[in-house]
Short mmCIF file of C-alpha atoms in Angstrom, two decimals:
data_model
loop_
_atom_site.label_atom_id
_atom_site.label_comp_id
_atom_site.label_asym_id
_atom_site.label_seq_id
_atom_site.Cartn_x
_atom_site.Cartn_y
_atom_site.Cartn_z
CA UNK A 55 0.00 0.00 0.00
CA UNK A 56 1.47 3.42 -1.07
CA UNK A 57 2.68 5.71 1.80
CA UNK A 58 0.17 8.14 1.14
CA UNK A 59 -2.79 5.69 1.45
CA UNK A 60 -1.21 4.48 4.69
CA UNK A 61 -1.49 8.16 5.71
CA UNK A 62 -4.84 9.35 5.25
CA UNK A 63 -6.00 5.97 6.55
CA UNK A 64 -4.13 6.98 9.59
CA UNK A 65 -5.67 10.23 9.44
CA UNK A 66 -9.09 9.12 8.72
CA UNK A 67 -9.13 6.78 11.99
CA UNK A 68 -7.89 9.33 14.44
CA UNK A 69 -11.21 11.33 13.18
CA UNK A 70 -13.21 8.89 13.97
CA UNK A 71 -15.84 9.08 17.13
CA UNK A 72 -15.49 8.03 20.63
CA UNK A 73 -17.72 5.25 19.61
CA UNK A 74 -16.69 4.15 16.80
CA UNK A 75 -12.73 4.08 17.84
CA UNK A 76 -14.65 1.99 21.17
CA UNK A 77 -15.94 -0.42 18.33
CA UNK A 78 -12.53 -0.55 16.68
CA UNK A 79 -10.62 -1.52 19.57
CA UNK A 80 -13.12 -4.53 20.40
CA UNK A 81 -13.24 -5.88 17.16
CA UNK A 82 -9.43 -5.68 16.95
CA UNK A 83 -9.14 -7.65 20.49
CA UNK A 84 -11.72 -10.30 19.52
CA UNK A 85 -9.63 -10.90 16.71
CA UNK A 86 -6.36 -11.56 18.43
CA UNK A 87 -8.64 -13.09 20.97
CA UNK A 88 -10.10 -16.01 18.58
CA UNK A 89 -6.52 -16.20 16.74
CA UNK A 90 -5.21 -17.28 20.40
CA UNK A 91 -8.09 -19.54 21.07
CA UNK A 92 -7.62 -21.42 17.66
CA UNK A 93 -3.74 -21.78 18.45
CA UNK A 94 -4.70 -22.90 21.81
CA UNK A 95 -2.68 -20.50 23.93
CA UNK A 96 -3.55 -20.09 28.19
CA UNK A 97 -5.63 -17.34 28.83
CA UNK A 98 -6.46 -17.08 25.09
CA UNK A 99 -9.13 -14.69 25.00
CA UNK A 100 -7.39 -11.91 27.20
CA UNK A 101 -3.71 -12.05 26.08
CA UNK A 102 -4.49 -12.38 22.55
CA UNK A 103 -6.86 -9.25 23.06
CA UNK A 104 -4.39 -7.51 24.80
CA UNK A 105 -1.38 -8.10 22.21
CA UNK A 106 -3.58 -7.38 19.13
CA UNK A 107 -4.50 -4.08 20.68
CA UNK A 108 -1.37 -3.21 21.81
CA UNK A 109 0.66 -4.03 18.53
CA UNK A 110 -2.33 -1.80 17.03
CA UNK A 111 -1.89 1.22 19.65
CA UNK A 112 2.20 0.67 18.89
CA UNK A 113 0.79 1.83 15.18
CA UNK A 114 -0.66 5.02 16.54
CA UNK A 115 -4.23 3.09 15.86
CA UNK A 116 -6.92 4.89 17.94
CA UNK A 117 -7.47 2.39 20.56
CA UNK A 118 -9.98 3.04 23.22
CA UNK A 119 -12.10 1.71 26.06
CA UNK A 120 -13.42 3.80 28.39
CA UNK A 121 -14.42 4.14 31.67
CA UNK A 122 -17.09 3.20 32.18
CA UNK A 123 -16.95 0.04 29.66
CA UNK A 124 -14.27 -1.04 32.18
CA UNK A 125 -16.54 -0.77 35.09
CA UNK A 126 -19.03 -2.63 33.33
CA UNK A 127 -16.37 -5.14 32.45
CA UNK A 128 -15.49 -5.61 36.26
CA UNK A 129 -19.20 -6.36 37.94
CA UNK A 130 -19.60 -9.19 35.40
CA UNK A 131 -15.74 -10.54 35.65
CA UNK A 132 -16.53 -10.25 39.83
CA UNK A 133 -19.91 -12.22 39.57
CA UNK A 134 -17.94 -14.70 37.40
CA UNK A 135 -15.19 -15.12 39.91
CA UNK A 136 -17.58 -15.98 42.75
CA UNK A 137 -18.25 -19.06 40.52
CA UNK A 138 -15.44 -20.97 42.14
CA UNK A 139 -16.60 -20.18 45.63
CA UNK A 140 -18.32 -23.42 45.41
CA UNK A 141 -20.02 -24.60 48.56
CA UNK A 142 -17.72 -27.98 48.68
CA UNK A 143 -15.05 -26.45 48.37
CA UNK A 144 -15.02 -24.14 51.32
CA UNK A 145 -16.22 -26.85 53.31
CA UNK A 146 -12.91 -28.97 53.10
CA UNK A 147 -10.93 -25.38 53.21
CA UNK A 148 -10.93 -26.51 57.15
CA UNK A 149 -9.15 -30.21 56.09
CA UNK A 150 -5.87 -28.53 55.14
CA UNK A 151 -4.63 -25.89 58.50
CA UNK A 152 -1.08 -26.98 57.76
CA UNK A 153 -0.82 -26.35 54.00
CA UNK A 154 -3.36 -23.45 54.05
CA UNK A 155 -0.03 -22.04 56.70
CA UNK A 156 2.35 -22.38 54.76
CA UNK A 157 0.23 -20.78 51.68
CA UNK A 158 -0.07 -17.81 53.69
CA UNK A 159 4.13 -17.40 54.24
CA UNK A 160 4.53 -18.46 50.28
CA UNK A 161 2.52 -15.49 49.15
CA UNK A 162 4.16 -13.32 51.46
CA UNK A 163 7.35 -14.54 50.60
CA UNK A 164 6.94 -14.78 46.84
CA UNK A 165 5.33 -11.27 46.67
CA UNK A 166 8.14 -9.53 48.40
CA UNK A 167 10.94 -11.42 46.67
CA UNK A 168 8.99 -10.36 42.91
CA UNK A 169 8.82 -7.09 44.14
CA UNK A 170 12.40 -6.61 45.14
CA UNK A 171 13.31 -7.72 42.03
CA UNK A 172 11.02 -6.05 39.23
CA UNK A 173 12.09 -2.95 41.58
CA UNK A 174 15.72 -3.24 41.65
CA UNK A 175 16.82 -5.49 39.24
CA UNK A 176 14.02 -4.52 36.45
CA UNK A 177 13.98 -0.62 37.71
CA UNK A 178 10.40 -0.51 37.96
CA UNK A 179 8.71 2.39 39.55
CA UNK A 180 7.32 1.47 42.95
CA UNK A 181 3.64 1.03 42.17
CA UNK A 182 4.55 -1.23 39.06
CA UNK A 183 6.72 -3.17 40.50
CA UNK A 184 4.00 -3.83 43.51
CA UNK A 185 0.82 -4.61 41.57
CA UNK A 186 3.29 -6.46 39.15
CA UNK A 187 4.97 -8.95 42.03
CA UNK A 188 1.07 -10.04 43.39
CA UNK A 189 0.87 -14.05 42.57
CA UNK A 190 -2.20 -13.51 40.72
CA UNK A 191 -5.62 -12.39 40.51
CA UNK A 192 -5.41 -10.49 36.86
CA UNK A 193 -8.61 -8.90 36.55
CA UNK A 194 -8.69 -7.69 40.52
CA UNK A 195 -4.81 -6.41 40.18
CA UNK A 196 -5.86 -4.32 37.07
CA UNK A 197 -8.71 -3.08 38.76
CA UNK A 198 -6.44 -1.54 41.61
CA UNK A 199 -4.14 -0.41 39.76
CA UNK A 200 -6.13 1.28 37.15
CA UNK A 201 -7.54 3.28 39.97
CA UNK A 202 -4.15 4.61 41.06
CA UNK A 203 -2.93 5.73 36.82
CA UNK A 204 -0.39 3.11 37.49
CA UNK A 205 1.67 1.59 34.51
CA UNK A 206 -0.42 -1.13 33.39
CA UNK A 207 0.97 -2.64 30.32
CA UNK A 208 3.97 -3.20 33.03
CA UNK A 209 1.41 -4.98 34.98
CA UNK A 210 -0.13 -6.49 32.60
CA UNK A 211 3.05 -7.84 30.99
CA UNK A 212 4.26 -9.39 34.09
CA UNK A 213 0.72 -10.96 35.76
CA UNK A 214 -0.27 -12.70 31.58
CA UNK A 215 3.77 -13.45 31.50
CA UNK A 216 3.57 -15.58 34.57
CA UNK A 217 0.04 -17.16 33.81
CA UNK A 218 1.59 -18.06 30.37
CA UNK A 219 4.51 -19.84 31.55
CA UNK A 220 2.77 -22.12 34.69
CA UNK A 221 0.33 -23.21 32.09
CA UNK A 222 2.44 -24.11 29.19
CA UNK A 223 5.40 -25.58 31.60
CA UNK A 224 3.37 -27.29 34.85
CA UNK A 225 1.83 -30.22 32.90
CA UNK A 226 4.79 -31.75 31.78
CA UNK A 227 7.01 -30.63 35.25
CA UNK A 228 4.05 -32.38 37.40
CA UNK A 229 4.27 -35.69 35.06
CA UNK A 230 7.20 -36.14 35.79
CA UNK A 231 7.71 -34.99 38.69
CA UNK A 232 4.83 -36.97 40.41
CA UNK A 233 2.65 -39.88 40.42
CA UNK A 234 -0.97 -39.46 39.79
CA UNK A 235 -4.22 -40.67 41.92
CA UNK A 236 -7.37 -40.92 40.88
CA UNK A 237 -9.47 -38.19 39.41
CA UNK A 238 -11.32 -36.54 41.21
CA UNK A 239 -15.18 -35.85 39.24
CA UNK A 240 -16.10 -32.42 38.47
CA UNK A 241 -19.37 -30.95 39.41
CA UNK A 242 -21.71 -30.74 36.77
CA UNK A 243 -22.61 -27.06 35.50
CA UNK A 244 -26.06 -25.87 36.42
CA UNK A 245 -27.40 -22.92 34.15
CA UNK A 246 -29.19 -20.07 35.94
CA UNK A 247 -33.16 -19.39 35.04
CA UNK A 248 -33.64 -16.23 34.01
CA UNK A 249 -34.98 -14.84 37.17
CA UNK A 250 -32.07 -16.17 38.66
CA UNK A 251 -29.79 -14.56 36.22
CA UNK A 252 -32.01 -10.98 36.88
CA UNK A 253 -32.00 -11.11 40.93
CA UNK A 254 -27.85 -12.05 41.18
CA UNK A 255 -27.17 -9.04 38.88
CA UNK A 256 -29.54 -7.06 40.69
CA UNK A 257 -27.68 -8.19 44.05
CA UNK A 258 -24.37 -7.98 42.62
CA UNK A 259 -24.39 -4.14 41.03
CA UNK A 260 -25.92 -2.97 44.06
CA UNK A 261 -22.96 -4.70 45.95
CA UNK A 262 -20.88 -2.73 43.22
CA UNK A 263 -22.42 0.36 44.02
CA UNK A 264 -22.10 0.08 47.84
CA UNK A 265 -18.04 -0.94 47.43
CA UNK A 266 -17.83 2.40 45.28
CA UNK A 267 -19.56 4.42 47.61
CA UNK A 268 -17.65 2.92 50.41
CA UNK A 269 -14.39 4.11 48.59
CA UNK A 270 -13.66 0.25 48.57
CA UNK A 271 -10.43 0.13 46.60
CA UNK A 272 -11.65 -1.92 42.90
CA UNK A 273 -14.79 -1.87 44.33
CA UNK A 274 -17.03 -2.77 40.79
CA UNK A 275 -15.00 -5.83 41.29
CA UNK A 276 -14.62 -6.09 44.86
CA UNK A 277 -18.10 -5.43 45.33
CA UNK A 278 -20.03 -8.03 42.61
CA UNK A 279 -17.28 -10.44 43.77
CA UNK A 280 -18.08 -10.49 47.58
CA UNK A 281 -21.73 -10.65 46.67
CA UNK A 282 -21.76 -13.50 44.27
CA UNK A 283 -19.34 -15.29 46.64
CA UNK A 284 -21.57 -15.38 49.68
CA UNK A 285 -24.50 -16.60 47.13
CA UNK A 286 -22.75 -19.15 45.46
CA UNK A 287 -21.29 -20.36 49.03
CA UNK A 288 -24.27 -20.68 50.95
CA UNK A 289 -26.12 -22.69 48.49
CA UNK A 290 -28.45 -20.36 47.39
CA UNK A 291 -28.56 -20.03 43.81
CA UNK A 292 -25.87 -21.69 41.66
CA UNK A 293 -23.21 -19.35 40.13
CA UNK A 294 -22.04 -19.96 36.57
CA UNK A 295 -21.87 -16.94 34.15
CA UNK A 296 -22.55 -18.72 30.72
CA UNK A 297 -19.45 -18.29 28.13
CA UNK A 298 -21.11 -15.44 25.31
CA UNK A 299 -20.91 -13.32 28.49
CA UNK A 300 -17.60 -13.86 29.88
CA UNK A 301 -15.43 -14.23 26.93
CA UNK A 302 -16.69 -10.63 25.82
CA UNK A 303 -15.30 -8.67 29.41
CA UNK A 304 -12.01 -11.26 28.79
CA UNK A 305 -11.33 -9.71 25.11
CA UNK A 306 -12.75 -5.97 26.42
CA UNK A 307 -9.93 -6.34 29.28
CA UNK A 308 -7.19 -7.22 27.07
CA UNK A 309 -8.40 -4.64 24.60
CA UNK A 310 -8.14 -2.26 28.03
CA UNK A 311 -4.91 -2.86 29.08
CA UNK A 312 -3.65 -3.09 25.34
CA UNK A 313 -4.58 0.44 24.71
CA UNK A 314 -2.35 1.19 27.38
CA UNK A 315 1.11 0.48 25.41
CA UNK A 316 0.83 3.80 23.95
CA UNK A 317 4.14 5.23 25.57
CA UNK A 318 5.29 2.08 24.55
CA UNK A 319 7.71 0.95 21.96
CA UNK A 320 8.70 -2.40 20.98
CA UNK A 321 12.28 -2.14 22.47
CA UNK A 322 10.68 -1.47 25.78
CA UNK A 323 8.41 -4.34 25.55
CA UNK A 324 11.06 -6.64 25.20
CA UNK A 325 12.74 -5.09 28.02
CA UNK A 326 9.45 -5.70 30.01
CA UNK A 327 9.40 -9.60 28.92
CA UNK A 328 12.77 -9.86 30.25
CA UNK A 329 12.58 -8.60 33.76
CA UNK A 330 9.20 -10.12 33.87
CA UNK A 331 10.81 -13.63 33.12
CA UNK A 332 13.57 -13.53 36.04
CA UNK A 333 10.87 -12.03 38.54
CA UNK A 334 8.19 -15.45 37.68
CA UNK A 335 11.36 -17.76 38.03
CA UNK A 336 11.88 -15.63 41.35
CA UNK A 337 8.75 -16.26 42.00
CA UNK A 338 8.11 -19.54 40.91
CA UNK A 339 11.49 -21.10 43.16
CA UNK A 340 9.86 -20.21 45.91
CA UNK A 341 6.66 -21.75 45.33
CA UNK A 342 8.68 -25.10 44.70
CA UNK A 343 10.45 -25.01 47.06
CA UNK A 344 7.17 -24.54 49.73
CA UNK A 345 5.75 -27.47 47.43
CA UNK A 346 8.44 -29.73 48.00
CA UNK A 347 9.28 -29.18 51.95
CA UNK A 348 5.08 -29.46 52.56
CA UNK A 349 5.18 -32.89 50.30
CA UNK A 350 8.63 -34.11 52.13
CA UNK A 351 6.68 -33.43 55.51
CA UNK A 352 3.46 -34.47 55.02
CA UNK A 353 3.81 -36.80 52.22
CA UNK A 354 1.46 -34.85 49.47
CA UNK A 355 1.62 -35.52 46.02
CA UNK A 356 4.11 -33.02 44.80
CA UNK A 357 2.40 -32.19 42.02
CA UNK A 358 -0.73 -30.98 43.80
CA UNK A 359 1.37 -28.86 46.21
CA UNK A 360 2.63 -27.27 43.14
CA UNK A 361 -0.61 -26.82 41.76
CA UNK A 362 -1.86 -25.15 44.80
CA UNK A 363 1.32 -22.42 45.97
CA UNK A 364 2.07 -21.69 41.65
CA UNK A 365 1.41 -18.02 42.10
CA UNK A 366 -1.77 -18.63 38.41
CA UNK A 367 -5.58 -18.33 38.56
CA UNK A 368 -7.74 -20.14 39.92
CA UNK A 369 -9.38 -21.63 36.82
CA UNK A 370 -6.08 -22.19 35.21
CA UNK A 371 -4.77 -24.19 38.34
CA UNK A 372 -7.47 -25.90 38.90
CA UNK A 373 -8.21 -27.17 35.04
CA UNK A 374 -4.47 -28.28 35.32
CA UNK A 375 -5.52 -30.47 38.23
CA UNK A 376 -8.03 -32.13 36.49
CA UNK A 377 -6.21 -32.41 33.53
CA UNK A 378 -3.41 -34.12 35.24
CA UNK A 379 -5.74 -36.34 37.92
CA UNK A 380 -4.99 -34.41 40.61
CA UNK A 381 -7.34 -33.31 43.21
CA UNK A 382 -8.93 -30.70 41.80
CA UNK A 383 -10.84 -29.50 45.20
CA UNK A 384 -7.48 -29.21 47.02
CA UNK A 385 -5.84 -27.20 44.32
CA UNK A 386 -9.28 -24.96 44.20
CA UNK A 387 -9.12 -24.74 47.90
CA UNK A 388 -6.09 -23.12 48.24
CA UNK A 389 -6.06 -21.08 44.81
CA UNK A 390 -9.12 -19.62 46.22
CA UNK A 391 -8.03 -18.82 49.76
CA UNK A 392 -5.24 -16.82 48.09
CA UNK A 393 -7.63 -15.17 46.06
CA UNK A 394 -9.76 -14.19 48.74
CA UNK A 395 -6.77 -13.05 51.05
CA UNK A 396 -5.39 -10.86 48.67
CA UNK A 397 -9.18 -9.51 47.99
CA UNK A 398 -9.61 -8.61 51.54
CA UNK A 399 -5.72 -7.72 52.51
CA UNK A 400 -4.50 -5.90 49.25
CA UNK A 401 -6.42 -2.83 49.49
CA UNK A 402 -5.25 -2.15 53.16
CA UNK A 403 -1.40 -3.26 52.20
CA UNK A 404 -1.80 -1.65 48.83
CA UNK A 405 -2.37 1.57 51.09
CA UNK A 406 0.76 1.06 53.49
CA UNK A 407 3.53 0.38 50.73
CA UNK A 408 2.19 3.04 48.46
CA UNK A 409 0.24 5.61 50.27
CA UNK A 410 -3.16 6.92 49.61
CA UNK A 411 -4.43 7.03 45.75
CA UNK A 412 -4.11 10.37 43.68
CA UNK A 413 -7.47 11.76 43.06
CA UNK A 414 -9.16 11.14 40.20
CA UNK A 415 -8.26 12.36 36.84
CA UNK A 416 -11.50 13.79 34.76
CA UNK A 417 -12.31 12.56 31.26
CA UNK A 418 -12.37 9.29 29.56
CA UNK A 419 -9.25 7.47 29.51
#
């Protein structure tokens, strides 16, 4: 195409309307989205969102999602994360004091050694290097951090980075690191009624709107999440988003986050894999290492103790579990007491190590 076409097509996007540059961005993430799905990629629908978008902002494309899209985005990702608050699951949380201990000192522990290294080692900023060292929790992490203007395709890079890595290197580690028992059955899926779909919405965005009000930090998220929790925990409506609603807020946070790369070049993105790789094997030694002395001590499959500390998601870990006939509630368990720690502990820590949040900027981001 002749430089001049290239050009006024250039020209002619940057015109274009709020809306329309909205609509752009989307249909530009669910492309890199379904190209990562058909490869087969972890993740698939956010990272291949997020790196479409952000090779498009790199081309001074006008990328966009704003505000209150995101917002949006983070009720239904919260309601979908309460999903794994499963009622059987919390009620064998109590089985497992020991390893549920030493979960608690591995976070710690792997948090503050990522952080001392993205920091010092990487030369990240303080707030990057922070949201960036937390073992997990994508969508919750980007919700914080978006909140305080922080660098998020830093973020970003380093939480998909790490996700990418356990879930492309764990299954063949655990095979042969480990031997296998039985499988243990997943629950079936049970698809909400529509009335049951209207009154946990209802329940959630009020939640959301409470959190906000209550200056709750990532409180759209914070908020749906608590409230779809406590329903799907005490039994009394099942919990399970169907997938044409939660692959849509994947690709839209992807697109979010991939809009951010605009002060961005490719040089610096590479620089961002890099320190991003020696912080997850930072990371990632640690969470062996607590693996192995639990499994010397209390004679746990290895593999499942992996499963459980690997600072991932909770769906990724626990698909891997099942995957690999491992106990899936065990992995789930602990996966989801992490999650839930960091839910209740980050905003208060996030606080302490980097002071009370700038207020807010006007306009549309």
């Amino acid at each position: 195409m002749p430089q001049f076409m290239v050009t006024a097509l250039l020209s002619r996007l940057a015109s274009l309307s709020i809306v329309a540059r909205v609509v752009f961005t989307i249909v530009v993430g669910t492309l890199g989205g379904l190209a990562f799905e058909v490869v087969g990629l972890p993740a698939a629908w956010l990272s291949g969102a997020m790196v479409f978008v952000a090779i498009a902002t790199f081309a001074n494309l006008p990328t966009l999602i704003p505000n209150r899209l995101r917002d949006s985005i983070f009720v239904v990702l919260g309601i979908s994360m309460g999903s794994g608050v499963r009622p059987d699951v919390v009620e064998r949380v109590a089985e497992w004091p020991i390893t549920m201990g030493v979960l608690a000192v591995t976070v710690v522990a792997v948090t503050g050694a990522t952080y001392a290294f993205l920091r010092w080692v990487g030369h990240w900023n303080k707030e990057a290097a922070f949201f960036g060292a937390i073992p997990g929790a994508l969508s919750f992490v980007i919700a914080l951090a978006s909140e305080r203007s922080a660098d998020l395709s830093r973020i970003a890079v380093s939480q998909s980075f790490r996700l990418f890595v356990l879930v492309a290197l764990l299954p063949s580690l655990i095979v042969h690191a480990t031997d296998h028992p039985d499988a243990v059955a997943a629950p079936a899926a049970v698809e909400l009624s529509l009335a049951q779909a209207a009154l946990l919405f209802a329940l959630c965005i009020a939640a959301s709107f409470g959190a906000v009000r209550l200056r709750v930090p990532g409180g759209w998220l914070t908020g749906a999440f608590f409230m779809s929790s406590a329903i799907n925990a005490f039994g009394f409506m099942p919990v399970a988003l169907p997938q044409w609603m939660v692959v849509p807020c994947y690709v839209a946070l992807g697109a979010m986050v991939g809009a951010r790369f605009g002060n961005t070049n490719l040089l610096t993105f590479l620089r961002l894999l890099a320190a991003s790789f020696g912080a997850f094997l930072v990371g990632f030694a640690i969470s062996v290492a607590a693996a192995w002395a639990v499994s010397v001590t209390l004679g746990l499959p290895f593999g499942q103790l992996i499963l459980a500390y690997a600072p991932g998601g909770l769906e990724a870990m626990t698909l891997l579990a099942f995957v690999l006939n491992l106990d899936p509630a065990f992995v789930a368990g602990h996966q989801l007491a992490r999650y839930i720690g960091m839910v209740l502990m980050l905003p208060l820590v996030t606080r302490l190590v980097l002071g009370p949040k700038a207020p807010l900027r006007v306009g549309a981001e």
